[in-house]
Coordinates of N, CA, C and O in Angstrom, one line a residue:
X1 N 0.8 -1.1 0.0 CA 0.0 0.0 0.0 C 0.9 1.3 0.0 O 2.0 1.2 0.5
X2 N 0.3 2.3 -0.6 CA 1.1 3.5 -0.6 C 1.3 4.2 0.7 O 0.4 4.2 1.5
X3 N 2.5 4.7 1.0 CA 2.8 5.4 2.2 C 2.7 4.6 3.5 O 2.5 5.2 4.5
X4 N 2.6 3.3 3.4 CA 2.5 2.5 4.6 C 1.1 2.6 5.2 O 1.0 2.2 6.4
X5 N 0.1 3.1 4.5 CA -1.2 3.3 5.1 C -1.9 1.8 5.3 O -1.8 1.0 4.3
X6 N -2.4 1.6 6.4 CA -3.1 0.4 6.7 C -4.6 0.6 6.3 O -5.1 1.7 6.4
X7 N -5.3 -0.5 5.9 CA -6.7 -0.2 5.5 C -7.5 0.0 6.8 O -7.2 -0.5 7.9
X8 N -8.5 0.9 6.7 CA -9.2 1.3 7.9 C -10.1 0.1 8.3 O -10.2 -0.1 9.5
X9 N -10.8 -0.5 7.4 CA -11.7 -1.5 7.7 C -11.1 -2.9 7.6 O -10.9 -3.3 6.5
X10 N -10.9 -3.5 8.6 CA -10.4 -4.9 8.7 C -11.4 -5.8 9.4 O -11.6 -5.7 10.6
X11 N -12.2 -6.5 8.6 CA -13.2 -7.3 9.2 C -12.5 -8.5 9.8 O -11.6 -9.1 9.2
X12 N -12.9 -8.8 11.0 CA -12.4 -9.8 11.7 C -13.5 -10.9 12.1 O -14.6 -10.4 12.4
X13 N -13.2 -12.1 12.1 CA -14.1 -13.2 12.5 C -15.2 -13.4 11.5 O -16.3 -13.7 11.9
X14 N -14.9 -13.3 10.2 CA -15.9 -13.6 9.3 C -16.0 -15.1 9.1 O -15.0 -15.8 8.8
X15 N -17.2 -15.6 9.3 CA -17.3 -17.1 9.2 C -17.0 -17.7 7.8 O -17.9 -17.5 6.9
X16 N -15.9 -18.4 7.7 CA -15.6 -18.9 6.4 C -16.4 -20.2 6.0 O -16.8 -20.5 4.9
X17 N -16.7 -21.0 7.0 CA -17.4 -22.3 6.9 C -18.8 -22.1 6.6 O -19.5 -23.0 6.2
X18 N -19.4 -20.9 6.8 CA -20.8 -20.7 6.6 C -21.1 -19.9 5.4 O -22.1 -19.1 5.3
X19 N -20.3 -20.1 4.3 CA -20.4 -19.3 3.1 C -21.7 -19.5 2.4 O -22.2 -18.8 1.6
X20 N -22.4 -20.8 2.6 CA -23.6 -21.1 1.9 C -24.7 -20.4 2.5 O -25.8 -20.1 1.9
X21 N -24.7 -20.1 3.8 CA -25.8 -19.3 4.5 C -25.2 -18.0 5.1 O -24.1 -18.0 5.5
X22 N -26.0 -17.0 5.1 CA -25.6 -15.7 5.6 C -25.3 -15.8 7.1 O -26.0 -16.5 7.8
X23 N -24.3 -15.0 7.5 CA -24.1 -14.9 9.0 C -25.3 -14.2 9.6 O -26.0 -13.5 9.0
X24 N -25.5 -14.5 10.9 CA -26.7 -13.8 11.6 C -26.5 -12.4 11.6 O -25.4 -11.8 11.6
X25 N -27.6 -11.6 11.5 CA -27.5 -10.2 11.5 C -27.0 -9.7 12.8 O -27.4 -10.2 13.9
X26 N -26.3 -8.7 12.8 CA -25.8 -8.0 14.0 C -25.5 -6.6 13.7 O -25.2 -6.3 12.4
X27 N -25.5 -5.7 14.6 CA -25.1 -4.4 14.4 C -23.6 -4.2 14.1 O -22.8 -5.2 14.4
X28 N -23.2 -3.1 13.5 CA -21.7 -3.0 13.3 C -21.0 -2.9 14.7 O -21.5 -2.2 15.5
X29 N -19.8 -3.5 14.7 CA -19.0 -3.4 15.9 C -17.6 -2.9 15.5 O -17.0 -3.4 14.6
X30 N -17.2 -1.8 16.1 CA -15.8 -1.3 15.9 C -15.0 -1.4 17.1 O -15.5 -1.1 18.2
X31 N -13.7 -1.8 16.9 CA -12.8 -1.9 18.0 C -11.6 -1.1 17.7 O -10.9 -1.4 16.7
X32 N -11.5 0.1 18.3 CA -10.3 0.9 18.1 C -9.2 0.3 19.0 O -9.4 0.2 20.2
X33 N -8.0 0.0 18.5 CA -7.0 -0.6 19.3 C -5.6 -0.4 18.7 O -5.4 0.3 17.7
X34 N -4.6 -1.1 19.4 CA -3.3 -0.9 19.1 C -2.7 -2.4 19.1 O -3.1 -3.2 19.8
X35 N -1.8 -2.6 18.2 CA -1.0 -3.8 18.0 C -0.5 -4.4 19.3 O -0.6 -5.6 19.6
X36 N 0.2 -3.6 20.1 CA 0.9 -4.1 21.3 C 0.0 -4.1 22.5 O 0.5 -4.4 23.6
X37 N -1.3 -3.8 22.5 CA -2.1 -3.7 23.6 C -2.7 -5.1 24.0 O -3.5 -5.6 23.2
X38 N -2.4 -5.6 25.2 CA -2.9 -6.9 25.5 C -4.4 -6.9 25.8 O -5.1 -7.8 25.5
X39 N -5.0 -5.7 26.2 CA -6.4 -5.6 26.5 C -7.2 -5.6 25.1 O -8.3 -6.1 25.0
X40 N -6.5 -5.1 24.1 CA -7.1 -5.2 22.8 C -7.2 -6.6 22.3 O -8.3 -7.0 21.8
X41 N -6.2 -7.4 22.5 CA -6.2 -8.7 22.0 C -7.2 -9.5 22.9 O -8.0 -10.4 22.3
X42 N -7.4 -9.2 24.1 CA -8.4 -9.9 25.0 C -9.8 -9.5 24.5 O -10.7 -10.4 24.5
X43 N -10.0 -8.3 24.2 CA -11.3 -7.8 23.7 C -11.7 -8.5 22.4 O -12.8 -9.0 22.1
X44 N -10.7 -8.6 21.4 CA -10.9 -9.4 20.2 C -11.3 -10.8 20.4 O -12.2 -11.4 19.8
X45 N -10.6 -11.4 21.4 CA -10.8 -12.9 21.6 C -12.3 -13.0 22.3 O -13.0 -13.9 21.9
X46 N -12.7 -12.1 23.1 CA -14.0 -12.2 23.7 C -15.1 -12.0 22.6 O -16.1 -12.7 22.6
X47 N -15.0 -11.0 21.7 CA -15.9 -10.8 20.7 C -16.0 -12.1 19.8 O -17.1 -12.5 19.4
X48 N -14.8 -12.6 19.4 CA -14.7 -13.8 18.6 C -15.3 -15.0 19.3 O -16.1 -15.7 18.6
X49 N -15.1 -15.1 20.6 CA -15.8 -16.2 21.3 C -17.3 -16.2 21.3 O -17.9 -17.2 21.3
X50 N -17.9 -15.0 21.1 CA -19.3 -14.8 21.1 C -19.7 -14.8 19.6 O -20.9 -14.5 19.3
X51 N -18.9 -15.2 18.7 CA -19.2 -15.3 17.3 C -19.6 -13.9 16.6 O -20.3 -14.0 15.6
X52 N -19.0 -12.9 17.1 CA -19.3 -11.6 16.6 C -18.3 -11.1 15.6 O -17.1 -11.3 15.8
X53 N -18.7 -10.6 14.4 CA -17.8 -9.9 13.5 C -17.5 -8.5 14.0 O -18.4 -7.9 14.5
X54 N -16.3 -8.0 13.8 CA -16.1 -6.6 14.1 C -15.1 -6.0 13.2 O -14.4 -6.7 12.5
X55 N -15.1 -4.7 13.1 CA -14.0 -4.0 12.3 C -13.0 -3.4 13.3 O -13.3 -2.8 14.3
X56 N -11.7 -3.8 13.0 CA -10.6 -3.4 13.8 C -10.1 -2.1 13.3 O -9.7 -2.1 12.1
X57 N -10.0 -1.1 14.0 CA -9.4 0.2 13.6 C -8.2 0.4 14.4 O -8.2 0.7 15.6
X58 N -7.0 0.3 13.6 CA -5.8 0.5 14.4 C -5.4 2.0 14.5 O -5.6 2.8 13.6
X59 N -5.1 2.4 15.7 CA -4.7 3.7 16.0 C -3.2 3.9 16.0 O -2.8 5.0 16.2
X60 N -2.5 2.8 15.8 CA -1.0 2.8 15.7 C -0.6 3.8 14.6 O -1.0 3.5 13.4
X61 N 0.1 4.8 14.9 CA 0.7 5.8 13.9 C -0.4 6.4 13.0 O -0.1 6.9 11.9
X62 N -1.6 6.6 13.6 CA -2.7 7.2 12.8 C -3.4 8.3 13.8 O -4.3 7.9 14.4
X63 N -2.8 9.4 13.8 CA -3.3 10.5 14.6 C -4.8 10.8 14.4 O -5.6 10.9 15.4
X64 N -5.2 10.8 13.2 CA -6.6 11.1 12.9 C -7.6 10.0 13.5 O -8.6 10.4 14.0
X65 N -7.2 8.8 13.4 CA -8.0 7.7 13.9 C -8.0 7.8 15.4 O -9.1 7.6 16.0
X66 N -6.9 8.1 16.1 CA -6.8 8.2 17.5 C -7.7 9.4 17.9 O -8.5 9.3 18.9
X67 N -7.7 10.5 17.2 CA -8.5 11.7 17.5 C -10.0 11.4 17.4 O -10.7 11.8 18.2
X68 N -10.3 10.6 16.3 CA -11.7 10.2 16.2 C -12.2 9.3 17.3 O -13.2 9.5 17.9
X69 N -11.3 8.4 17.8 CA -11.6 7.5 18.9 C -11.9 8.4 20.1 O -12.8 8.2 20.9
X70 N -11.0 9.3 20.4 CA -11.0 10.1 21.6 C -12.3 11.0 21.6 O -13.0 11.2 22.6
X71 N -12.6 11.6 20.4 CA -13.8 12.4 20.2 C -15.1 11.6 20.5 O -16.0 12.0 21.2
X72 N -15.1 10.4 20.0 CA -16.3 9.6 20.1 C -16.5 9.0 21.5 O -17.6 8.8 22.0
X73 N -15.4 8.6 22.1 CA -15.4 7.9 23.4 C -15.2 8.7 24.6 O -15.6 8.4 25.7
X74 N -14.5 9.9 24.4 CA -14.2 10.6 25.6 C -13.0 10.1 26.3 O -12.7 10.5 27.4
X75 N -12.4 9.1 25.8 CA -11.3 8.4 26.5 C -10.1 8.4 25.5 O -10.1 8.4 24.3
X76 N -8.8 8.2 26.1 CA -7.6 8.2 25.3 C -6.9 6.8 25.4 O -5.7 6.7 25.0
X77 N -7.6 5.8 26.0 CA -6.9 4.6 26.1 C -7.6 3.6 25.1 O -8.6 3.8 24.7
X78 N -6.9 2.5 24.8 CA -7.3 1.4 24.0 C -7.4 0.1 24.8 O -6.8 -0.1 25.7
X79 N -8.4 -0.7 24.4 CA -9.3 -0.6 23.3 C -10.5 0.3 23.6 O -10.8 0.5 24.8
X80 N -11.2 0.8 22.6 CA -12.5 1.4 22.7 C -13.4 0.8 21.7 O -13.0 0.6 20.6
X81 N -14.5 0.2 22.3 CA -15.5 -0.6 21.5 C -16.7 0.0 21.4 O -17.3 0.6 22.4
X82 N -17.2 0.0 20.2 CA -18.5 0.6 19.8 C -19.4 -0.5 19.2 O -19.0 -1.3 18.4
X83 N -20.6 -0.7 19.7 CA -21.6 -1.6 19.1 C -22.7 -0.7 18.7 O -23.4 -0.1 19.5
X84 N -22.8 -0.7 17.4 CA -23.7 0.2 16.8 C -23.4 1.7 17.2 O -22.2 2.0 17.2
X85 N -24.4 2.4 17.7 CA -24.1 3.8 18.2 C -23.6 3.8 19.6 O -23.3 4.9 20.2
X86 N -23.7 2.7 20.3 CA -23.3 2.7 21.7 C -21.9 2.5 22.0 O -21.2 1.5 21.5
X87 N -21.3 3.4 22.8 CA -19.9 3.2 23.2 C -19.9 2.3 24.4 O -20.4 2.6 25.5
X88 N -19.3 1.1 24.3 CA -19.3 0.1 25.3 C -18.2 0.4 26.4 O -18.3 0.3 27.5
X89 N -17.0 0.9 25.8 CA -15.9 1.3 26.6 C -14.8 0.3 26.2 O -14.6 0.0 25.1
X90 N -13.9 0.0 27.2 CA -12.8 -0.9 27.0 C -13.0 -2.3 27.2 O -14.2 -2.7 27.4
X91 N -12.0 -3.1 27.4 CA -12.1 -4.5 27.6 C -12.9 -4.8 28.9 O -13.8 -5.6 29.0
X92 N -12.5 -4.1 30.0 CA -13.2 -4.4 31.3 C -14.7 -4.1 31.2 O -15.5 -4.9 31.7
X93 N -15.0 -3.0 30.4 CA -16.5 -2.7 30.2 C -17.2 -3.8 29.4 O -18.3 -4.2 29.8
X94 N -16.6 -4.3 28.4 CA -17.1 -5.3 27.6 C -17.3 -6.6 28.4 O -18.3 -7.2 28.3
X95 N -16.2 -6.9 29.1 CA -16.3 -8.1 29.9 C -17.3 -8.1 31.0 O -18.1 -9.1 31.2
X96 N -17.5 -7.0 31.6 CA -18.6 -6.8 32.6 C -20.0 -6.8 31.9 O -20.9 -7.4 32.5
X97 N -20.1 -6.3 30.7 CA -21.3 -6.4 30.0 C -21.7 -7.9 29.8 O -22.9 -8.2 29.9
X98 N -20.8 -8.6 29.3 CA -21.0 -10.1 29.0 C -21.3 -10.7 30.3 O -22.3 -11.6 30.4
X99 N -20.6 -10.5 31.4 CA -20.8 -11.2 32.7 C -22.2 -10.9 33.2 O -22.8 -11.8 33.9
X100 N -22.7 -9.7 33.0 CA -24.0 -9.4 33.5 C -25.2 -9.9 32.5 O -26.3 -9.8 32.9
X101 N -24.8 -10.5 31.4 CA -25.7 -11.1 30.5 C -26.4 -10.1 29.6 O -27.5 -10.3 29.1
X102 N -25.8 -8.9 29.5 CA -26.5 -7.8 28.8 C -26.1 -7.6 27.3 O -26.6 -6.8 26.6
X103 N -25.1 -8.4 26.9 CA -24.6 -8.3 25.5 C -25.7 -8.6 24.5 O -25.9 -7.8 23.5
X104 N -26.5 -9.7 24.6 CA -27.6 -10.0 23.7 C -28.6 -8.9 23.5 O -29.0 -8.5 22.5
X105 N -29.0 -8.2 24.7 CA -30.0 -7.2 24.6 C -29.4 -5.9 23.9 O -30.1 -5.3 23.1
X106 N -28.1 -5.6 24.2 CA -27.5 -4.5 23.4 C -27.4 -4.8 22.0 O -27.7 -3.8 21.2
X107 N -27.0 -6.0 21.6 CA -26.9 -6.3 20.2 C -28.3 -6.2 19.5 O -28.4 -5.6 18.4
X108 N -29.4 -6.7 20.1 CA -30.7 -6.6 19.6 C -31.1 -5.1 19.5 O -31.7 -4.7 18.5
X109 N -30.9 -4.4 20.5 CA -31.3 -3.0 20.6 C -30.6 -2.2 19.4 O -31.2 -1.4 18.7
X110 N -29.3 -2.4 19.3 CA -28.5 -1.7 18.3 C -28.9 -2.2 16.8 O -28.8 -1.4 15.9
X111 N -29.3 -3.4 16.7 CA -29.6 -3.9 15.4 C -30.9 -3.2 15.0 O -31.1 -2.9 13.8
X112 N -31.8 -2.9 15.8 CA -33.1 -2.1 15.5 C -32.9 -0.7 15.4 O -33.8 0.1 15.1
X113 N -31.7 -0.2 15.8 CA -31.3 1.2 15.8 C -30.7 1.6 14.6 O -29.6 2.2 14.5
X114 N -31.4 1.4 13.4 CA -30.8 1.6 12.1 C -31.2 3.0 11.6 O -30.8 3.3 10.5
X115 N -31.8 3.8 12.4 CA -32.1 5.2 12.0 C -33.4 5.3 11.1 O -33.7 6.4 10.7
X116 N -34.1 4.3 11.0 CA -35.3 4.4 10.2 C -36.5 4.7 11.0 O -37.6 4.8 10.4
X117 N -36.4 4.9 12.2 CA -37.5 5.2 13.1 C -37.8 6.7 13.1 O -37.2 7.5 12.9

């Protein structure tokens, strides 16, 4: 790629074995992270464990992406996770959401939050 630019949208956990049938619908999930961040890797594993696809947005060496993350989340640490329009927070926040059993409700709510209301 020109200038060492990484692609912004890197889809992760796309089900390869299910090519004959579409993946279950889910809201868009974005994970702003950094290559060397252990909490980013743990967040990716947790999302993958739950069968969720997500877009990984690397903030490594990308000031504009980091500024976007900070503006949207109000935080300057990684990872920052968004499910649909909802800012979940970091790995600890995502993990707590899962532990409370609230992830399915958030996914359903955000799936219906397509702006057509």
